[in-house]
Amino acid sequence: MAVDKEELKEKIVEFATKKSKFKSKMYIKDLYKADPDAKPREVKNAANELVREGRLEFFSSGSTTMYGVPGFGKSEAQQFEGEE
Amino acid sequence: MADLKKHDTPLLNELKKGPFPSFVDDLETRANSGVQCCYDLLGQLELSYNHKETHWKHGGIVGVFGYGGGVIGRYSDAPKEFPSIAHFHTLRVNQPASKFYNSRFLRKLCDMWDHRGSGICNFHGSTGDMILIGTSTDQLEPTFYDLSHQFDMDLGGSGSNLRTPSCCMGKARCEFSCLDTQAITYDLTMTYQDELHRPAFPYKFKFKTSGCPNDCVAAIARACTSIIGTWRDNIRIDQKAVQAYIGGELKPNAGAFSDRDWGAFDIQKEVIDLCPTRCMWMDGNELKIDDRECTRCMHCINVMPSALRPGVDCGATILNGAKAPILEGAQMSTLIIPFMKMEYPYQEFKDYVELMWDWWMEEGKNRERLGELIQRQGLAHYIIDILGREPIPQHVREPRSNPYPFWKEEEVPGGWTRSLEDFRKRHAA
Amino acid sequence: MIDTSMYKDDPGYNIQELLDKPYDPELADREYNPDKPMAGRLTDQGPPHFEQFFPEVIKKNYGKWLTHEFLQSGVIKYTSETGDVMWVVRCATPRLVTTNLLREIADIADKFCEGCCRWTTRNSLEWHVTDEGTLKELIEFLNNLKHPGGSYKFPIGGTGAGITNIVHTQGWIHCHTPATDASGMVKSVMDDMFEYWNSHKLPAKLRISMACCLNMCGAVHCSDIALLGIHRKPPFVEDDRITGVCEVPLAIAACPTAAIKPATVELADGKKVKSVRVKNERCMFCGNCYTMCPAMPLADEEGDGVAILAGGKISNRITRPSFSKLIVPYIPNELPRFDSVCKIVRQIVEAYEKGANKYERLGDWATRVGWERFFEQCNLPFTDKSIDDYRLAYDTYHTTTQFKWSSHTDKMM
């Protein structure tokens, strides 16, 4: 049975926020753990909807794409645009 | 324009010499028309030629709002010297299948990119995308807005997305093509837009489509799913044209050997004896082919394109799992589905894609390509348990040479639970 | 004609209407509001449908072509079952092009080719014409177009038994992990190989590919000759900067060989910081850590350079596709013209030209004569680095008594 999308989204945000304290960027596989009952595709769709809502954000390592919670970790400016 | 700053580039100036088109001259010509970033790019490259080290940093920007791919962030590590390229990001733009363009499109695109960015591009990137090199963060969204509203263009894939599918020129120009490669590529690109723009997978995923086993788009070397045209009926033979090759009126291999004297064309030596399965022979003046023995390598057809053509019952051979060497070593795609009809709307193909993706999304480790997962969990498992297909000899180059298959309990009569007591009745301890 | 009826509703189908309007530089500034990014946004529209860019002769003869012929290097004549004839002229481009050059391309397309042109998978540019007079004029026109420094803008060639355009990556022009430059090396090698670009004198086609680091965003691993940038020194770790600019766990996770471990280190001022240490002997020099962490740069003037691999191919013709093999493990970056790379490529190409049979690809020739003979005939030293010690190494061991006597065994006797 498909899981409820809104419920799943809340679980993903909760999971990602908790995890962000240790590691601010997560693979999609990490987000699967937010709800073991949800299918990978459901998690993907929910996570991408959260990005559209601005509650998650993408980060690129070049060859892979990761998810982060806005406000956690280093910002683009801190990392790459010089440290002044 | 008065404050243009040109850098000294004595090393790069050496790359203006020689007959092959000079990218340095092209960049400098553009710089001279009043574009500082082209001077700065040349300046920074000259610095790299002096230091023998790159001066770029990676950025974490991935795309425009809501997209998880299509943009690659770049920052100069010498922004004080080269301020106009301090932020110099790249956009990948999904090319039209097989890369035909018209002048109205190109000019309008130039107008846009001159306005929004550096005016520097790659035609094309390795994946097949049109690459727009060099703009600042604040121009990314407006560039995307322009592309989508004024060109009907979209970004391509990067990161752990479906990468932009690409193909050879197919039926647009090639008489060998067994597939409508552009139509397949267009349809897959449109069907899987979500996977292309938003990360769905453990790592990158690539579809590439070649019309015949000559594989001009290198599908077998690069694609997770390689779609390569083939046929299952007979090679069409025009015996009169065969005689024209033998008689020297037609040039072998369409004239591809024209600048060297290889002597008169010898059909026995150049075609029949080079056939990998030796399935051809001359019967008097007739060329005969035992098509059942043919592996469709294309050699004879390449040598005598006016005399031989692929059959008419065409479809695709589907192979899986190619990748560049990092990390476990390079892999070529391996044969999975010997033949599949590829006709709109490609439902059989899409059903197979679902099975494959569901498995990989579930089982693939982070940064594990499909080809590596097939290796890790076993080719037979993938073919039989995941795709629900029969194992056939075509799935292997040769059978395994070790006798250690992992038998499953249900394959052995009586299973693995047995009575020790009964055993000991027959055998003293 | 192509049946495109099923695509008529796709937004990408009618691009002509959009192209009738000139580019509006203010449209996005007027309509796009960063605070409401979804307002008026178009997403997931995909590329425009390819058919709209075809020349008329291709629209008409799509799927109906009968045969083709190379009239000279770079000039192909196509014949259709409808009786139509089309000529294609192929030219090299350096892949890296500016809008100045693109506008020139648009002008040529208008002047000779009904406004159309096409790029190949290997970065060449193709022009389509339908009468011989225009073909002659086009060829003459292209042959006279030169850059200020004297190089051709659009040299004709790249077909048949010759060397076609080199596919390559960004190099120092625009990448953060290259071990060498791509555009400069390609220019240098193609200048040197130009006689093979515009001729059909090799035993078969020869494909050269170039990638500027081992991540190979240009997949070069199945090329007749592969030029590959390599690093040979592990990355720096800037302890005093790393916590400011990196997330340490991400840098650790980025390493494909798990060579990066967390470490607490003491800075010169006595301050303790969380940093990392690299197990150098496990480093495979890929630069993935630098991608995630700008405080771990790995570029190095002395460490970086070029490896040459050879004998791979993609086509299924006669023999199966095969990987390129490591022939020369390291050549320093010699700037600006990569002299040793050019010299070694020439040695390989000339030995191949002399030794191979008609239709025989470089790897098939080397396999036939034996790799011991290949090294001899290319006059290249065999080094320990060509003996595999990575994964799947056993595949390359020589488990037979069949070998040839060569200079390598002679000196042992």
GROMACS .gro file of C-alpha atoms in nm, chain B residues 68-321:
model
  254
  152GLY     CA    1   1.867   1.881  -0.918
  153GLY     CA    2   2.089   1.896  -1.222
  154GLY     CA    3   2.191   2.095  -1.525
  155VAL     CA    4   2.422   2.350  -1.366
  156ILE     CA    5   2.783   2.306  -1.259
  157GLY     CA    6   2.930   2.566  -1.028
  158ARG     CA    7   3.275   2.706  -1.105
  159TYR     CA    8   3.483   2.963  -0.923
  160SER     CA    9   3.823   3.100  -1.017
  161ASP     CA   10   4.092   3.071  -0.752
  162ALA     CA   11   4.250   3.388  -0.890
  163PRO     CA   12   3.948   3.622  -0.884
  164LYS     CA   13   4.154   3.935  -0.814
  165GLU     CA   14   4.357   3.894  -1.129
  166PHE     CA   15   4.062   3.776  -1.335
  167PRO     CA   16   3.753   3.936  -1.185
  168SER     CA   17   3.523   3.884  -1.481
  169ILE     CA   18   3.549   3.505  -1.444
  170ALA     CA   19   3.540   3.493  -1.063
  171HIS     CA   20   3.205   3.312  -1.086
  172PHE     CA   21   3.187   3.121  -1.409
  173HIS     CA   22   2.917   2.857  -1.393
  174THR     CA   23   2.814   2.610  -1.661
  175LEU     CA   24   2.467   2.524  -1.786
  176ARG     CA   25   2.396   2.198  -1.962
  177VAL     CA   26   2.124   2.242  -2.220
  178ASN     CA   27   1.944   1.940  -2.363
  179GLN     CA   28   2.034   1.923  -2.734
  180PRO     CA   29   1.782   1.832  -3.002
  181ALA     CA   30   1.834   1.461  -3.079
  182SER     CA   31   2.129   1.405  -3.318
  183LYS     CA   32   2.228   1.772  -3.303
  184PHE     CA   33   2.076   1.932  -3.612
  185TYR     CA   34   2.024   2.311  -3.581
  186ASN     CA   35   1.919   2.598  -3.798
  187SER     CA   36   2.068   2.943  -3.830
  188ARG     CA   37   1.771   3.124  -3.678
  189PHE     CA   38   1.800   2.913  -3.367
  190LEU     CA   39   2.178   2.955  -3.344
  191ARG     CA   40   2.164   3.334  -3.385
  192LYS     CA   41   1.893   3.376  -3.128
  193LEU     CA   42   2.086   3.153  -2.891
  194CYS     CA   43   2.396   3.368  -2.948
  195ASP     CA   44   2.192   3.682  -2.869
  196MET     CA   45   2.076   3.522  -2.546
  197TRP     CA   46   2.414   3.389  -2.434
  198ASP     CA   47   2.596   3.713  -2.521
  199HIS     CA   48   2.344   3.891  -2.300
  200ARG     CA   49   2.329   3.642  -2.011
  201GLY     CA   50   2.677   3.495  -2.010
  202SER     CA   51   3.020   3.481  -2.162
  203GLY     CA   52   2.933   3.382  -2.517
  204ILE     CA   53   3.152   3.075  -2.472
  205CYS     CA   54   3.006   2.727  -2.540
  206ASN     CA   55   3.086   2.367  -2.604
  207PHE     CA   56   2.924   2.214  -2.908
  208HIS     CA   57   2.883   1.968  -2.741
  209GLY     CA   58   2.969   1.818  -2.403
  210SER     CA   59   3.059   1.450  -2.374
  211THR     CA   60   2.706   1.356  -2.269
  212GLY     CA   61   2.567   1.527  -2.577
  213ASP     CA   62   2.434   1.844  -2.414
  214MET     CA   63   2.497   2.186  -2.552
  215ILE     CA   64   2.718   2.347  -2.286
  216LEU     CA   65   2.700   2.714  -2.200
  217ILE     CA   66   3.023   2.802  -2.022
  218GLY     CA   67   3.050   3.097  -1.793
  219THR     CA   68   2.793   3.302  -1.612
  220SER     CA   69   2.733   3.430  -1.261
  221THR     CA   70   2.488   3.290  -1.007
  222ASP     CA   71   2.237   3.573  -1.052
  223GLN     CA   72   2.208   3.498  -1.423
  224LEU     CA   73   2.121   3.128  -1.384
  225GLU     CA   74   1.748   3.171  -1.330
  226PRO     CA   75   1.703   3.436  -1.602
  227THR     CA   76   1.901   3.216  -1.845
  228PHE     CA   77   1.672   2.926  -1.769
  229TYR     CA   78   1.369   3.152  -1.805
  230ASP     CA   79   1.495   3.263  -2.145
  231LEU     CA   80   1.574   2.910  -2.259
  232SER     CA   81   1.235   2.777  -2.161
  233HIS     CA   82   1.024   3.073  -2.276
  234GLN     CA   83   1.210   3.190  -2.583
  235PHE     CA   84   1.359   2.867  -2.717
  236ASP     CA   85   1.153   2.577  -2.585
  237MET     CA   86   1.482   2.447  -2.450
  238ASP     CA   87   1.540   2.277  -2.118
  239LEU     CA   88   1.838   2.190  -1.903
  240GLY     CA   89   2.013   1.855  -1.935
  241GLY     CA   90   2.095   1.604  -1.665
  242SER     CA   91   2.385   1.605  -1.418
  243GLY     CA   92   2.452   1.452  -1.079
  244SER     CA   93   2.264   1.137  -0.984
  245ASN     CA   94   1.995   1.203  -1.241
  246LEU     CA   95   1.910   1.047  -1.570
  247ARG     CA   96   2.168   1.205  -1.798
  248THR     CA   97   2.056   1.359  -2.125
  249PRO     CA   98   1.993   1.069  -2.366
  250SER     CA   99   2.181   1.087  -2.693
  251CYS     CA  100   2.196   0.902  -3.023
  252CYS     CA  101   2.361   0.874  -3.363
  253MET     CA  102   2.211   1.043  -3.670
  254GLY     CA  103   2.008   0.730  -3.745
  255LYS     CA  104   1.760   0.737  -4.030
  256ALA     CA  105   1.821   1.107  -4.092
  257ARG     CA  106   2.119   1.015  -4.305
  258CYS     CA  107   2.236   0.661  -4.249
  259GLU     CA  108   2.115   0.369  -4.457
  260PHE     CA  109   2.245   0.124  -4.195
  261SER     CA  110   2.018   0.245  -3.920
  262CYS     CA  111   1.784  -0.026  -3.794
  263LEU     CA  112   1.625   0.209  -3.544
  264ASP     CA  113   1.460   0.546  -3.545
  265THR     CA  114   1.727   0.662  -3.302
  266GLN     CA  115   1.613   1.023  -3.279
  267ALA     CA  116   1.252   0.931  -3.216
  268ILE     CA  117   1.352   0.687  -2.941
  269THR     CA  118   1.581   0.945  -2.783
  270TYR     CA  119   1.316   1.216  -2.800
  271ASP     CA  120   1.052   0.989  -2.653
  272LEU     CA  121   1.271   0.865  -2.366
  273THR     CA  122   1.381   1.220  -2.293
  274MET     CA  123   1.020   1.340  -2.276
  275THR     CA  124   0.892   1.037  -2.083
  276TYR     CA  125   1.158   1.059  -1.814
  277GLN     CA  126   1.174   1.437  -1.762
  278ASP     CA  127   1.132   1.397  -1.386
  279GLU     CA  128   1.424   1.154  -1.361
  280LEU     CA  129   1.629   1.383  -1.583
  281HIS     CA  130   1.584   1.694  -1.372
  282ARG     CA  131   1.556   1.556  -1.020
  283PRO     CA  132   1.781   1.306  -0.854
  284ALA     CA  133   1.616   0.967  -0.839
  285PHE     CA  134   1.901   0.722  -0.840
  286PRO     CA  135   2.205   0.607  -0.645
  287TYR     CA  136   2.423   0.759  -0.919
  288LYS     CA  137   2.415   0.875  -1.280
  289PHE     CA  138   2.217   0.678  -1.539
  290LYS     CA  139   2.266   0.692  -1.916
  291PHE     CA  140   2.063   0.583  -2.219
  292LYS     CA  141   2.236   0.589  -2.555
  293THR     CA  142   2.096   0.472  -2.886
  294SER     CA  143   2.292   0.367  -3.193
  295GLY     CA  144   2.118   0.263  -3.512
  296CYS     CA  145   2.344  -0.034  -3.589
  297PRO     CA  146   2.632  -0.236  -3.441
  298ASN     CA  147   2.887   0.015  -3.573
  299ASP     CA  148   2.770   0.207  -3.265
  300CYS     CA  149   2.868   0.560  -3.366
  301VAL     CA  150   2.746   0.708  -3.036
  302ALA     CA  151   2.957   0.462  -2.830
  303ALA     CA  152   2.654   0.327  -2.648
  304ILE     CA  153   2.825   0.001  -2.558
  305ALA     CA  154   3.111   0.182  -2.387
  306ARG     CA  155   2.920   0.455  -2.207
  307ALA     CA  156   2.555   0.376  -2.143
  308CYS     CA  157   2.391   0.198  -1.852
  309THR     CA  158   2.131   0.094  -2.106
  310SER     CA  159   2.273   0.067  -2.456
  311ILE     CA  160   2.009   0.043  -2.729
  312ILE     CA  161   2.176  -0.082  -3.046
  313GLY     CA  162   1.994  -0.151  -3.370
  314THR     CA  163   1.997  -0.496  -3.525
  315TRP     CA  164   1.781  -0.721  -3.745
  316ARG     CA  165   1.659  -1.078  -3.730
  317ASP     CA  166   1.591  -1.156  -4.094
  318ASN     CA  167   1.840  -1.169  -4.380
  319ILE     CA  168   2.094  -0.923  -4.512
  320ARG     CA  169   1.953  -0.782  -4.834
  321ILE     CA  170   2.185  -0.854  -5.126
  322ASP     CA  171   2.198  -0.674  -5.462
  323GLN     CA  172   2.401  -0.926  -5.666
  324LYS     CA  173   2.457  -0.678  -5.949
  325ALA     CA  174   2.617  -0.434  -5.710
  326VAL     CA  175   2.831  -0.716  -5.563
  327GLN     CA  176   2.966  -0.769  -5.914
  328ALA     CA  177   3.024  -0.395  -5.947
  329TYR     CA  178   3.247  -0.408  -5.636
  330ILE     CA  179   3.430  -0.713  -5.772
  331GLY     CA  180   3.471  -0.542  -6.108
  332GLY     CA  181   3.605  -0.226  -5.946
  333GLU     CA  182   3.322   0.006  -6.058
  334LEU     CA  183   3.224   0.062  -5.696
  335LYS     CA  184   3.485   0.150  -5.438
  336PRO     CA  185   3.515  -0.073  -5.131
  337ASN     CA  186   3.397   0.074  -4.802
  338ALA     CA  187   3.239   0.365  -4.989
  339GLY     CA  188   3.581   0.506  -5.073
  340ALA     CA  189   3.708   0.516  -4.715
  341PHE     CA  190   4.051   0.387  -4.828
  342SER     CA  191   4.096   0.618  -5.126
  343ASP     CA  192   4.433   0.773  -5.042
  344ARG     CA  193   4.641   0.458  -5.043
  345ASP     CA  194   4.696   0.192  -5.306
  346TRP     CA  195   4.571  -0.131  -5.153
  347GLY     CA  196   4.554  -0.305  -5.492
  348ALA     CA  197   4.241  -0.433  -5.664
  349PHE     CA  198   3.945  -0.518  -5.444
  350ASP     CA  199   3.945  -0.889  -5.353
  351ILE     CA  200   3.609  -0.996  -5.217
  352GLN     CA  201   3.749  -1.325  -5.086
  353LYS     CA  202   4.031  -1.164  -4.892
  354GLU     CA  203   3.858  -0.844  -4.785
  355VAL     CA  204   3.509  -0.963  -4.705
  356ILE     CA  205   3.459  -1.339  -4.698
  357ASP     CA  206   3.779  -1.428  -4.511
  358LEU     CA  207   3.739  -1.141  -4.264
  359CYS     CA  208   3.386  -1.240  -4.171
  360PRO     CA  209   3.412  -1.340  -3.803
  361THR     CA  210   3.178  -1.637  -3.846
  362ARG     CA  211   3.281  -1.730  -4.203
  363CYS     CA  212   2.917  -1.743  -4.300
  364MET     CA  213   2.964  -1.608  -4.654
  365TRP     CA  214   3.087  -1.761  -4.977
  366MET     CA  215   3.076  -1.711  -5.352
  367ASP     CA  216   2.863  -1.955  -5.544
  368GLY     CA  217   2.974  -1.880  -5.899
  369ASN     CA  218   2.886  -1.514  -5.944
  370GLU     CA  219   2.648  -1.510  -5.651
  371LEU     CA  220   2.737  -1.400  -5.301
  372LYS     CA  221   2.571  -1.630  -5.048
  373ILE     CA  222   2.520  -1.569  -4.678
  374ASP     CA  223   2.413  -1.822  -4.422
  375ASP     CA  224   2.222  -1.562  -4.220
  376ARG     CA  225   2.152  -1.798  -3.932
  377GLU     CA  226   2.529  -1.802  -3.863
  378CYS     CA  227   2.572  -1.424  -3.904
  379THR     CA  228   2.647  -1.220  -3.589
  380ARG     CA  229   2.570  -0.890  -3.766
  381CYS     CA  230   2.912  -0.734  -3.712
  382MET     CA  231   2.854  -0.496  -4.008
  383HIS     CA  232   3.189  -0.563  -4.178
  384CYS     CA  233   3.052  -0.688  -4.512
  385ILE     CA  234   2.786  -0.418  -4.515
  386ASN     CA  235   3.044  -0.149  -4.438
  387VAL     CA  236   3.267  -0.272  -4.720
  388MET     CA  237   2.988  -0.299  -4.979
  389PRO     CA  238   2.714  -0.055  -4.873
  390SER     CA  239   2.562  -0.038  -5.221
  391ALA     CA  240   2.532  -0.417  -5.241
  392LEU     CA  241   2.439  -0.522  -4.888
  393ARG     CA  242   2.183  -0.380  -4.648
  394PRO     CA  243   2.060  -0.486  -4.306
  395GLY     CA  244   1.736  -0.686  -4.306
  396VAL     CA  245   1.394  -0.529  -4.273
  397ASP     CA  246   1.275  -0.699  -3.953
  398CYS     CA  247   1.458  -0.455  -3.730
  399GLY     CA  248   1.472  -0.388  -3.360
  400ALA     CA  249   1.720  -0.331  -3.081
  401THR     CA  250   1.966  -0.537  -2.888
  402ILE     CA  251   1.958  -0.412  -2.529
  403LEU     CA  252   2.277  -0.421  -2.325
  404ASN     CA  253   2.337  -0.300  -1.971
  405GLY     CA  254   2.606  -0.165  -1.748
   0.00000   0.00000   0.00000
